Coordinates of C-alpha atoms and ligand atoms in Angstrom, one line a residue:
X1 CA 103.9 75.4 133.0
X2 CA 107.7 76.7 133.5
X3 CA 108.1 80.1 134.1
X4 CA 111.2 80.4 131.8
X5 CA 109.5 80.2 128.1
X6 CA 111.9 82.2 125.6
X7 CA 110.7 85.1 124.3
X8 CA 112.7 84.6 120.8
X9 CA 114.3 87.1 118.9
X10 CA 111.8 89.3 118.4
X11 CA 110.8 91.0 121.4
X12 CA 108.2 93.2 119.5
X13 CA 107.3 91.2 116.8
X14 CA 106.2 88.5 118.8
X15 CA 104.1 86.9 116.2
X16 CA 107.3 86.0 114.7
X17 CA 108.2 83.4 116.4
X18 CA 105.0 83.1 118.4
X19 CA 102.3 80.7 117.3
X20 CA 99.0 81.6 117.0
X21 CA 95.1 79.8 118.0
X22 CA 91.7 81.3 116.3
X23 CA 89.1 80.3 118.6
X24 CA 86.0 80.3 117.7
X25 CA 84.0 81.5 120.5
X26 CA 80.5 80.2 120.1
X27 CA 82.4 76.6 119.5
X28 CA 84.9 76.6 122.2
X29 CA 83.3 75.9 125.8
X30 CA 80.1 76.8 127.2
X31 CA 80.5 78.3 130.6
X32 CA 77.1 79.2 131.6
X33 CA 75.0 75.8 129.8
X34 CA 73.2 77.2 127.4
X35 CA 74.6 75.3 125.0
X36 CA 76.5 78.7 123.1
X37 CA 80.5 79.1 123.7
X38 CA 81.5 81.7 125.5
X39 CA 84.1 84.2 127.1
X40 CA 84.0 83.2 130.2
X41 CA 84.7 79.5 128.7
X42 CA 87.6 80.6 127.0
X43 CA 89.0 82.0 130.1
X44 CA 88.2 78.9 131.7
X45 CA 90.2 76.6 129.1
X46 CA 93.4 79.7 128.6
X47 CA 95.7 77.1 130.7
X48 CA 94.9 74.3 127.8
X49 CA 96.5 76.7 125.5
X50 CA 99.5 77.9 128.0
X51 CA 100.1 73.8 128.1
X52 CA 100.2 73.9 124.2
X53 CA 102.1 76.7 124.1
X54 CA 100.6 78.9 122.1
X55 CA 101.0 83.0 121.9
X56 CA 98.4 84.9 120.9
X57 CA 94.8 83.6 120.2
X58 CA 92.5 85.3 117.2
X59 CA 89.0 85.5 118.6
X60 CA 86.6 85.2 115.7
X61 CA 83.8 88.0 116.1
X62 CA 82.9 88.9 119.7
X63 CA 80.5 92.0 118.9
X64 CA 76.6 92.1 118.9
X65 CA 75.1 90.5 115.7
X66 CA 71.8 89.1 114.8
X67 CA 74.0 85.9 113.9
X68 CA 72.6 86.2 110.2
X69 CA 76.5 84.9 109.2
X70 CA 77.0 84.2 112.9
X71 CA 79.1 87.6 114.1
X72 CA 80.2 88.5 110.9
X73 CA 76.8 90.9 110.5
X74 CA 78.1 93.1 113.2
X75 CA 75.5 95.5 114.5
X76 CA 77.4 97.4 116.7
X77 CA 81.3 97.2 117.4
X78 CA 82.0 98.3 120.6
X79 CA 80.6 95.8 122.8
X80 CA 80.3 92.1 122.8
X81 CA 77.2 89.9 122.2
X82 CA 75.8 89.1 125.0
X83 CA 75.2 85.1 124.0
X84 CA 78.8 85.6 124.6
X85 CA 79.4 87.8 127.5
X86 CA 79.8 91.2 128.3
X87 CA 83.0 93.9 128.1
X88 CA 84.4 93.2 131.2
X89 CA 84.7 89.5 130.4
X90 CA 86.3 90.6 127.6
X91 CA 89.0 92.7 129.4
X92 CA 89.1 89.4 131.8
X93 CA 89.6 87.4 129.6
X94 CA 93.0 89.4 128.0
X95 CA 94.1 90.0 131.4
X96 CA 94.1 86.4 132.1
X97 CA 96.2 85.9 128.7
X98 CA 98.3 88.1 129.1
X99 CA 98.7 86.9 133.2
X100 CA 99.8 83.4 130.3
X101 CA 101.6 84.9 128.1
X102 CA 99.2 84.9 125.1
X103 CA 98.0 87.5 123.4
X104 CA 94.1 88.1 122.3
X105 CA 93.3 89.6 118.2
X106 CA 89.5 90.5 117.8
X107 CA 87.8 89.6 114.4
X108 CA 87.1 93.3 112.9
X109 CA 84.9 93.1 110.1
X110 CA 84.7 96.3 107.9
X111 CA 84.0 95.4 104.4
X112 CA 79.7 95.2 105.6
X113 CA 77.7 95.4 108.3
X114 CA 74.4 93.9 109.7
X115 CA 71.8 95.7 108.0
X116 CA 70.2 95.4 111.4
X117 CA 73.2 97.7 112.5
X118 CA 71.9 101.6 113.5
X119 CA 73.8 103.1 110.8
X120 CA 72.3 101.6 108.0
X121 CA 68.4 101.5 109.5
X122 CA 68.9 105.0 109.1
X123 CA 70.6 105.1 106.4
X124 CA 67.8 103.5 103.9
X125 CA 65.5 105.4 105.8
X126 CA 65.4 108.4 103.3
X127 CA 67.9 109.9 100.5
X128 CA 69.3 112.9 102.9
X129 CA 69.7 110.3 105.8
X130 CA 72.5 111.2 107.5
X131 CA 74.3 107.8 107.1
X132 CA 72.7 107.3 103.9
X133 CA 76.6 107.8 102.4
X134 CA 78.4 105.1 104.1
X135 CA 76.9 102.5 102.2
X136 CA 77.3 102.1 98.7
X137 CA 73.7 103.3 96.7
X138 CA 73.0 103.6 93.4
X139 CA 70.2 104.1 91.1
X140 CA 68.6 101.2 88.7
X141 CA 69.1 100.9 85.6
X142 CA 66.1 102.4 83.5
X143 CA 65.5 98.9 82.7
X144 CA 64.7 98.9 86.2
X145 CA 67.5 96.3 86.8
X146 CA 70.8 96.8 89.0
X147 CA 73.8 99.0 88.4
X148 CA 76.2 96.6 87.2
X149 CA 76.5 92.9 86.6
X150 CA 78.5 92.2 90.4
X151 CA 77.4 89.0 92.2
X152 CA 77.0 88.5 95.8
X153 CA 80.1 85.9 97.2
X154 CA 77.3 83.9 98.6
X155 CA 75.6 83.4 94.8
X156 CA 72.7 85.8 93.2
X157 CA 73.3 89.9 92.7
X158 CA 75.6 91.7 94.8
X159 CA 72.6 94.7 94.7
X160 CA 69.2 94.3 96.1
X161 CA 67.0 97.4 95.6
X162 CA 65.5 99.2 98.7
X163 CA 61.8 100.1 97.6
X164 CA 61.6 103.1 100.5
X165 CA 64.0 105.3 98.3
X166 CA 63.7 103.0 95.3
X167 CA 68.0 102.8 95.0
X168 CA 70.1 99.1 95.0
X169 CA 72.5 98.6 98.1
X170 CA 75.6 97.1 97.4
X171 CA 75.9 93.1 99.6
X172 CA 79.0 91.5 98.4
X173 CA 78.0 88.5 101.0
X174 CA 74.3 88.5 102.4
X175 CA 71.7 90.9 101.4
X176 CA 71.3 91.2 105.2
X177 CA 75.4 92.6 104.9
X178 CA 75.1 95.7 103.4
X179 CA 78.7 96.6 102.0
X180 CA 79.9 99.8 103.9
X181 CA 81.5 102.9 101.1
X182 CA 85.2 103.1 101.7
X183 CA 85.6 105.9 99.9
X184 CA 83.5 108.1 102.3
X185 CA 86.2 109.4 104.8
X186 CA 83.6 109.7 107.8
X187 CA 83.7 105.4 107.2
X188 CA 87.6 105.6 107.7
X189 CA 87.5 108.1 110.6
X190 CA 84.8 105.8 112.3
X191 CA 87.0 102.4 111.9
X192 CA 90.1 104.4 112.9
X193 CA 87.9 104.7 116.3
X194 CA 87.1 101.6 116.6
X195 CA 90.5 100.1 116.7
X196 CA 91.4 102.8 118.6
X197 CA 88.8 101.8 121.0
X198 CA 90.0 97.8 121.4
X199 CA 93.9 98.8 121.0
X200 CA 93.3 101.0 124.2
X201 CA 92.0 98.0 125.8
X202 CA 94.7 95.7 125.4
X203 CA 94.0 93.8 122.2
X204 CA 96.7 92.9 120.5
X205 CA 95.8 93.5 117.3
X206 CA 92.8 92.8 114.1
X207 CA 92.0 89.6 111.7
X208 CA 90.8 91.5 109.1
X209 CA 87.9 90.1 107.4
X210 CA 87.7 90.3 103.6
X211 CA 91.0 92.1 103.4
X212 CA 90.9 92.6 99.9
X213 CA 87.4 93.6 99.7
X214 CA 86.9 97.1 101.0
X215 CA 87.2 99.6 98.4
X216 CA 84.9 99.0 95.1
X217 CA 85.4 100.6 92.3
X218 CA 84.7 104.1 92.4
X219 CA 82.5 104.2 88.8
X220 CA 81.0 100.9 89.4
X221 CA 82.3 99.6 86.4
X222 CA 81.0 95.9 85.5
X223 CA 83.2 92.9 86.5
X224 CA 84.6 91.1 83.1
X225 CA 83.8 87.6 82.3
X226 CA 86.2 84.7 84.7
X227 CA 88.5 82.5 82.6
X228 CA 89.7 79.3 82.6
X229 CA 92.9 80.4 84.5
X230 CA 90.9 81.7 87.0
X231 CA 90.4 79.9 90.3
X232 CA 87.2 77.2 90.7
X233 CA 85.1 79.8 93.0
X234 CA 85.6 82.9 90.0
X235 CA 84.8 80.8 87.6
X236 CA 81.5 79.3 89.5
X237 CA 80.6 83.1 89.8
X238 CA 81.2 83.5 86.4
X239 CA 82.6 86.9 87.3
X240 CA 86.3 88.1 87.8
X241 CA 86.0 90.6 90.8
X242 CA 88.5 92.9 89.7
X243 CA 86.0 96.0 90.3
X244 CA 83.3 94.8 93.1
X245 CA 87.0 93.4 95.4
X246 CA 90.9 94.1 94.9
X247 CA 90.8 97.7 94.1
X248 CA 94.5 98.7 94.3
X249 CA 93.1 102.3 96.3
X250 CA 92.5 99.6 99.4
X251 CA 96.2 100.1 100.0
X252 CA 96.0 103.1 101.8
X253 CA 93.7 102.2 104.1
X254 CA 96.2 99.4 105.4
X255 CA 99.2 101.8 105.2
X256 CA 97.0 104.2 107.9
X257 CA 96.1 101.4 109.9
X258 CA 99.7 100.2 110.2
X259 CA 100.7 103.7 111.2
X260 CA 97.9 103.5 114.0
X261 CA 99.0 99.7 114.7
X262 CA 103.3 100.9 115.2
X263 CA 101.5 103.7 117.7
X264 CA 101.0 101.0 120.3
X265 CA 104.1 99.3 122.1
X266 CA 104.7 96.5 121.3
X267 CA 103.0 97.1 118.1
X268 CA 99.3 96.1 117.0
X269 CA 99.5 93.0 114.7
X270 CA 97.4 93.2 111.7
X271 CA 96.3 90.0 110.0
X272 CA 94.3 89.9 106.6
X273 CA 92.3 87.4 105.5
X274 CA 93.5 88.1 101.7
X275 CA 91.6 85.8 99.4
X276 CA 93.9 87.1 96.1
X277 CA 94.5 84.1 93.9
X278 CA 97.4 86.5 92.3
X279 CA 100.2 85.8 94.3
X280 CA 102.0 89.2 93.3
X281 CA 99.3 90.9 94.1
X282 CA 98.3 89.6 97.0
X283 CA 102.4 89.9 98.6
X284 CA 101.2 93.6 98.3
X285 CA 98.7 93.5 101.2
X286 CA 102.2 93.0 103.7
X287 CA 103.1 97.0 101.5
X288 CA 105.9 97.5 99.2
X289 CA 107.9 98.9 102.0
X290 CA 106.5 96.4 105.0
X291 CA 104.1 99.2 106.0
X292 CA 100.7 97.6 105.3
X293 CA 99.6 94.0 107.2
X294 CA 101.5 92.4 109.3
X295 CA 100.5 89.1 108.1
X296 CA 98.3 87.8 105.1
X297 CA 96.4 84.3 105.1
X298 CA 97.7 82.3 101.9
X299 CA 94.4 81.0 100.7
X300 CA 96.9 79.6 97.6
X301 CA 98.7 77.3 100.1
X302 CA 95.0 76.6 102.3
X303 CA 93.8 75.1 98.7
X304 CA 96.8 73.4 97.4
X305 CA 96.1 69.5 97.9
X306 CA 97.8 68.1 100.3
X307 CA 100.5 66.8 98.1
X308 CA 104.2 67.0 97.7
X309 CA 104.7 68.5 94.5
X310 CA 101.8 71.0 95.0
X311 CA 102.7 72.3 98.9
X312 CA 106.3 72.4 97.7
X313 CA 105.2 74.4 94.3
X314 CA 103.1 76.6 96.6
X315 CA 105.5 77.3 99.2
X316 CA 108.3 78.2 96.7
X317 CA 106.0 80.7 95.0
X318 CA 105.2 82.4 98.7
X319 CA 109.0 82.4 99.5
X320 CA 109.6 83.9 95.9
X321 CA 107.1 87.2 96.4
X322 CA 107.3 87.9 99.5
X323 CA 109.8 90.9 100.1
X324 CA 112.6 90.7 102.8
X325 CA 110.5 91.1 106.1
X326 CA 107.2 89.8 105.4
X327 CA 106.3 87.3 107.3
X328 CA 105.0 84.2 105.8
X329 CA 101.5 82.5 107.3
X330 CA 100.6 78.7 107.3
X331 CA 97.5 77.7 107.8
X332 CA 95.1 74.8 106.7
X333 CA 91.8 74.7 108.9
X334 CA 89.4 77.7 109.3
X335 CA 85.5 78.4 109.8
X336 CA 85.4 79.0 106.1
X337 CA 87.3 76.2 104.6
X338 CA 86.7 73.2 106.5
X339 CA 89.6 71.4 109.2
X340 CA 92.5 69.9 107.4
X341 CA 92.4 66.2 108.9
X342 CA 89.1 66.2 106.6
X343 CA 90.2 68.2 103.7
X344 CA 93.6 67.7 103.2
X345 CA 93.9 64.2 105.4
X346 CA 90.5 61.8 104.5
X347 CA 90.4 61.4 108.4
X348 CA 93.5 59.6 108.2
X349 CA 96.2 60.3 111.3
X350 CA 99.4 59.5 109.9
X351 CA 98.7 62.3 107.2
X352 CA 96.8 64.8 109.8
X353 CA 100.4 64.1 111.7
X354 CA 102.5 65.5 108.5
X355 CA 100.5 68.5 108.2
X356 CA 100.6 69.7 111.6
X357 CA 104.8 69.5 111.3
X358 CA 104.6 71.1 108.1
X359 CA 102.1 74.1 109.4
X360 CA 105.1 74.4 112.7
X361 CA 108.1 74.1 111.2
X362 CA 107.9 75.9 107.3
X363 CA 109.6 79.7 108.1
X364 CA 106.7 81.9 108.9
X365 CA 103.8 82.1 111.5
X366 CA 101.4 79.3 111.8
X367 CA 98.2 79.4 113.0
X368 CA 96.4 76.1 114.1
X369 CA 91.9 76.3 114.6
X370 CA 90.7 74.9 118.0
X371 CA 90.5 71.4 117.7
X372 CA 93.4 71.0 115.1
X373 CA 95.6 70.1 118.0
X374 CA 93.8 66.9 118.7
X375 CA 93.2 65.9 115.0
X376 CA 89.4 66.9 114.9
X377 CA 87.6 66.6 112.1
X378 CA 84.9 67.6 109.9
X379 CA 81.5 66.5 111.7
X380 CA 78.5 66.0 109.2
X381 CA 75.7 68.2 110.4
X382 CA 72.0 66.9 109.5
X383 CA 69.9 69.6 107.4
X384 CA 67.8 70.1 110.4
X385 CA 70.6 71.1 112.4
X386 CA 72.1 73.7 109.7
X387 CA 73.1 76.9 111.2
X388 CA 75.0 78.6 108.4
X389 CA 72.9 80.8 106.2
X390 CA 75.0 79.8 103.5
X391 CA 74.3 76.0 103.8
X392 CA 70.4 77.0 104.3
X393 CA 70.1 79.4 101.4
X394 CA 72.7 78.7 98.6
X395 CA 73.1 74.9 98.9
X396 CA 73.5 72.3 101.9
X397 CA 76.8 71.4 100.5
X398 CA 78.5 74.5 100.7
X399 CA 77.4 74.9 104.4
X400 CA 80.2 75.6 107.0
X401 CA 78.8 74.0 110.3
X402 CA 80.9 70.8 109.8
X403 CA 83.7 72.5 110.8
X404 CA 82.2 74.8 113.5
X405 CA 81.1 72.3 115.9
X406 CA 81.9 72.4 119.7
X407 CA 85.2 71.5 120.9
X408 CA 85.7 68.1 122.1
X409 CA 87.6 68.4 125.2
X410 CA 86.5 64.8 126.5
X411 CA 84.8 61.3 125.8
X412 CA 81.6 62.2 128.3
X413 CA 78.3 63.5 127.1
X414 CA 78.6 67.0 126.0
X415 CA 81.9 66.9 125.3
X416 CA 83.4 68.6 128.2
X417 CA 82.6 71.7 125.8
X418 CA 78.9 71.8 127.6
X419 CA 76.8 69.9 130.6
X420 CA 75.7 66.4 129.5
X421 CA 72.0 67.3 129.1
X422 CA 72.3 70.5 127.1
X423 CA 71.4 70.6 123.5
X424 CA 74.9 72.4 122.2
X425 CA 74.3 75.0 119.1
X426 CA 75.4 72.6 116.8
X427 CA 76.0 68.6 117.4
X428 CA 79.5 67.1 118.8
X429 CA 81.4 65.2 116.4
X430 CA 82.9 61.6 117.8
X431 CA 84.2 62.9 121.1
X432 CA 84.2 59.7 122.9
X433 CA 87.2 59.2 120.1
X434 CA 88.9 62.0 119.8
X435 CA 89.5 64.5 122.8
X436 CA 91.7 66.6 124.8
X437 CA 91.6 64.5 127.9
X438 CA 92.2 61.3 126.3
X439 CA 95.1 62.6 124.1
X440 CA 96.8 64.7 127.2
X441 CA 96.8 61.0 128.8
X442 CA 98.7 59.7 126.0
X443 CA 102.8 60.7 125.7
X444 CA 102.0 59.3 121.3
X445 CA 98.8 61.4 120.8
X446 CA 98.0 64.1 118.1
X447 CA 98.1 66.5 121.2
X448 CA 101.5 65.8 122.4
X449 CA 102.9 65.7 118.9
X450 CA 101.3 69.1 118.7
X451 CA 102.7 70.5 121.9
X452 CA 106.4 69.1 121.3
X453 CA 106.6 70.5 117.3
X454 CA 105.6 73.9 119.1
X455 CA 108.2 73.5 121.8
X456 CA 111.0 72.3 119.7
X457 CA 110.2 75.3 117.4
X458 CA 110.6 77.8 120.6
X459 CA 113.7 76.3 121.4
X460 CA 115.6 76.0 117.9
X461 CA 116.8 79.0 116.5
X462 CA 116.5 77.6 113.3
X463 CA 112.9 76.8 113.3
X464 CA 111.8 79.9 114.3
X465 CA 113.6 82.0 111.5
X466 CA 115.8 80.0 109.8
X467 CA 115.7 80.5 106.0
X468 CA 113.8 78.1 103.6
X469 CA 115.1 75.4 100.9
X470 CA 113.2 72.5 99.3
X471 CA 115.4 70.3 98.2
X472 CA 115.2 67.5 95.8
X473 CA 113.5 64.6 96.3
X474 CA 111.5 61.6 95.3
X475 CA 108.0 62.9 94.1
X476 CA 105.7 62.7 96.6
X477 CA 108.6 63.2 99.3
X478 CA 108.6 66.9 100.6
X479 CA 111.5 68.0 102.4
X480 CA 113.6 71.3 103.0
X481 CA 116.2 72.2 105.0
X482 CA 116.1 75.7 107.9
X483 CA 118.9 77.6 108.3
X484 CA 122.2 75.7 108.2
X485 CA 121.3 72.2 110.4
X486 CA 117.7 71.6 110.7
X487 CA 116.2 69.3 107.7
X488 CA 112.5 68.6 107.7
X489 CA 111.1 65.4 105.5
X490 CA 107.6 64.4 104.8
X491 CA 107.1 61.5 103.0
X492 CA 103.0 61.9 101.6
X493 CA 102.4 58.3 99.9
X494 CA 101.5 55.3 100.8
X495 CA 105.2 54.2 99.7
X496 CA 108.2 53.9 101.9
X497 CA 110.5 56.4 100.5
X498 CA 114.3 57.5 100.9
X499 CA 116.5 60.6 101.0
X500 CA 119.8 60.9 100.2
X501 CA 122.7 60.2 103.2
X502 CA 122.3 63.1 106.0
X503 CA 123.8 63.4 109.3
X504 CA 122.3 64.2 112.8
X505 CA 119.9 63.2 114.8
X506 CA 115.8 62.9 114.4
X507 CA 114.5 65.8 116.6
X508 CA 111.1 64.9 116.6
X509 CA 109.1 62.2 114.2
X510 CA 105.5 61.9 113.6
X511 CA 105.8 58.1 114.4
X512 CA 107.4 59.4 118.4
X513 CA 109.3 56.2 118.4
X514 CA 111.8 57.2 116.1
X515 CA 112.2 60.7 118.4
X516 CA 116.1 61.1 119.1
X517 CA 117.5 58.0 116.2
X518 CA 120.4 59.0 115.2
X519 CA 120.9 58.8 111.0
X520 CA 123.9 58.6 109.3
X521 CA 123.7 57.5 105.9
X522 CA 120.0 57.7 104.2
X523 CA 117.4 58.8 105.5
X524 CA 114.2 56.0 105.4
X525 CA 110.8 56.9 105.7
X526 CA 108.0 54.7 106.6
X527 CA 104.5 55.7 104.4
X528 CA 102.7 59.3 105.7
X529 CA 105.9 59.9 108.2
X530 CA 108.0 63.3 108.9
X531 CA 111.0 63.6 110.9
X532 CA 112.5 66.9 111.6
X533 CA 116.1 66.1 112.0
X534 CA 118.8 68.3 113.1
X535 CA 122.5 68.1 114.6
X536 CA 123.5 65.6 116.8
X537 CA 123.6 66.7 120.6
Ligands
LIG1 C1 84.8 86.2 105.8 C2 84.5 85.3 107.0 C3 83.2 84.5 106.7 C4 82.1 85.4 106.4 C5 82.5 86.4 105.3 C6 81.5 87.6 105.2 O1 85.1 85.4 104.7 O2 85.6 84.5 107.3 O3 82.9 83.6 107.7 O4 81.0 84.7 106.1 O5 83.7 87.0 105.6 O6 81.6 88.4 106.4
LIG2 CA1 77.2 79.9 127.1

């Protein structure tokens, strides 16, 4: 790819006008054909991402786990699974990004560890265990039943009680993810280390998981009863998690690790993944004064349906909070939440094509999942094949595999993602349908619609930090202009639609052969089409 990308405005800030990739590792490509995704397979598929033209990728967990929630019941976080690869693959693998341009975030996960994790073996071993007060104990009830009334996010008490010393452990998620005590100092000095320890080696910077989550509340008070104006997962719990998550006193924490973060040059970016239906609230995790995270996940705008009126309503309310330099984040696919073509889009492409130009070309950072890029979606995942505790434990519905399944990079057996006769850790979706060989081939693919939204965006001032406003439109039309002369319109019905008379020229459209029409007068729109238009050349 040419040599002469812009850097953008923001030298420093990169992530401003960069674009950013989560990979998830044991999805992505299997180098070594034993079915698991790997380091080394990233490395091998970096030049795929150069092509797209993305700049920084967010890795999700890397470090040893028993793989309980897959990674995210770390038992040790210095080193890397081995399933996955080793350290020095690791510093490989940013050295080859960086040789591309693109920067590599680690998942860091501090809200819990494995339980399988040294510290806490120890620490349930006795009462005077040395680690015994970086986890969060407390005595039964003389009932016999547990402290408070919090429930685990996975469903059933947040507190399982350890017969050997005959206290309850605090698990927010899995009882085998026993929730770490935040207000314990030596906990804060040991994560300080920690990103110490990956900033030194050229990470670029954190997705933090469960943002919100790490402090509890200090006298374990109960959680009051949800609400009807509270969001569908509160109110399934029952539970408003004002005291177990979304203690004010978790503030500080970030404000420390931002100070750590500006040490580096250019400075470590910090991501949260903020699940705070509050919007107020949660513009707080970016800090009063811009000294907290560097960028927050907007669940609110992850769970809005994909129509015009709601995205527009959403948007508005993100632009409203946020204060001057926080940086907005648009995203629609995780390994949480499912992949947008199937959530937001049915499977259907026209729509899957308006998303991706809204998630490149609203004012703020997107971040696309592997796999969005060529339209993949959700792939059903028999119960025997289940791999997500949640979907084995709580309830087959609510499992995440569907959208955690390899990477379909072409049409042939095993995807490309692994060798033909290897069993993969989880099936391949329709890869003989959807890839990235097939779609590279193809000037009107997903892929190339991808690649040119994110190449227009590096090369137009305007998209990359031009100011946001919706303007009026018919209902299910969404459309707002950035800065003074770039106008993006979605049209999200199965109705041709209108705008009132512009001027210019269409940039790039999600139907490519309306790329460079000129419009004068009003601007048509065929059913599930978006056109970024902007001055005439
Ligand atoms: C975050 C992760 C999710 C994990 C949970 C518990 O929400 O994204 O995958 O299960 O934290 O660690
Ligand atoms: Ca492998």
């Amino acid at each position: 790819m040419g040599s002469d990308r812009t850097r953008g405005t923001h030298e420093r800030e990169w992530w401003r006008d960069g674009v950013l990739y989560q990979i998830y590792v044991r999805s992505f490509a299997d180098s070594n054909g034993d079915g698991i995704g790997d380091l080394q397979g990233v490395i091998d598929h970096l030049d795929h991402l150069r092509w797209l033209g993305v700049d920084g990728v967010w890795l999700s967990p890397v470090t040893p786990s028993p793989n309980l929630d897959w990674g995210y019941d770390v038992s040790g976080y210095r080193d890397v699974h081995p399933d996955l690869g080793d350290l020095d693959t690791l510093d490989r693998l940013v050295a080859e990004a960086r040789a591309r341009e693109i920067r590599v975030l680690l998942d860091l996960v501090p809200n819990h560890t494995s339980d399988r994790h040294p510290w806490f073996v120890e620490a349930r071993s006795s009462l005077d265990a040395p680690h015994r007060d970086w986890y969060v104990w407390a005595d039964p009830r003389p009932d016999g039943s547990p402290p408070n009334n919090w429930v685990s996010i996975f469903g059933g008490p947040a507190w399982e009680l350890d017969p050997r010393t005959n206290q309850y452990f605090l698990h927010n998620f899995l009882v085998e993810q026993p929730d770490l005590d935040w207000w314990n100092e030596d906990v804060r000095r040991e994560f300080e280390d920690i990103i110490l320890f990956w900033l030194g080696r050229g990470i670029a910077g954190f997705r933090i998981d469960v943002a919100q989550g790490l402090i509890k509340d200090r006298d374990l008070r109960d959680d009051p009863p949800a609400t009807d104006d509270d969001p569908p997962d509160v109110r399934r719990r029952g539970l408003r998690p004002v005291h177990s998550l979304n203690r004010p006193e978790v503030h500080q924490i970030y404000r420390r690790w931002r100070e750590i973060a500006d040490g580096f040059e250019p400075p470590a970016v910090l991501v949260g993944e903020t699940w705070v239906p509050d919007m107020d609230r949660w513009s707080l995790y970016y800090g009063v004064a811009d000294d907290e995270l560097h960028l927050c996940f907007n669940f609110a705008f992850v769970f809005a349906g994909f129509r015009a009126q709601a995205l527009r309503g959403i948007v508005d309310v993100t632009e409203k909070v946020l204060r001057p330099l926080a940086q907005p984040v648009w995203t629609a696919s995780n390994h949480d939440v499912g992949r947008f073509p199937t959530r937001w889009c049915e499977g259907r492409e026209a729509a899957s094509r308006c998303a991706l130009m809204a998630l490149l070309t609203l004012r703020g950072t997107p971040f696309l999942y592997y796999g969005d890029e060529i339209g993949m979606t959700d792939v059903p995942v028999p119960a025997a094949e289940t791999r997500d505790t949640v979907g084995l434990r709580l309830s087959p519905d609510e499992g995440r595999d569907p959208c955690r399944t390899p990477m379909q990079w072409t049409g042939e057996p095993g995807a490309g993602f692994t060798g033909p006769d290897v069993r993969p850790w989880l099936p391949i979706g329709d890869a003989a349908s959807v890839n990235v060989e097939d779609q590279r081939a193809d000037p009107a693919s997903m892929l190339h619609l991808c690649r040119d939204l994110i190449e227009l965006r590096r090369r137009t001032l305007a998209l990359r930090s031009g100011a946001y406003a919706p303007l009026a439109t018919p209902t299910d039309v969404w459309a707002w202009r950035r800065g003074s002369d770039v106008l993006v319109a979605l049209n999200l019905s199965d109705r041709a639609a209108a705008l009132p008379p512009e001027q210019g020229t269409i940039l790039i459209s999600t139907d490519r052969r309306r790329d460079g029409e000129p419009v004068r007068g009003e601007l048509a729109l065929e059913p599930w089409q978006g056109v970024v238009v902007g001055p005439s050349a």
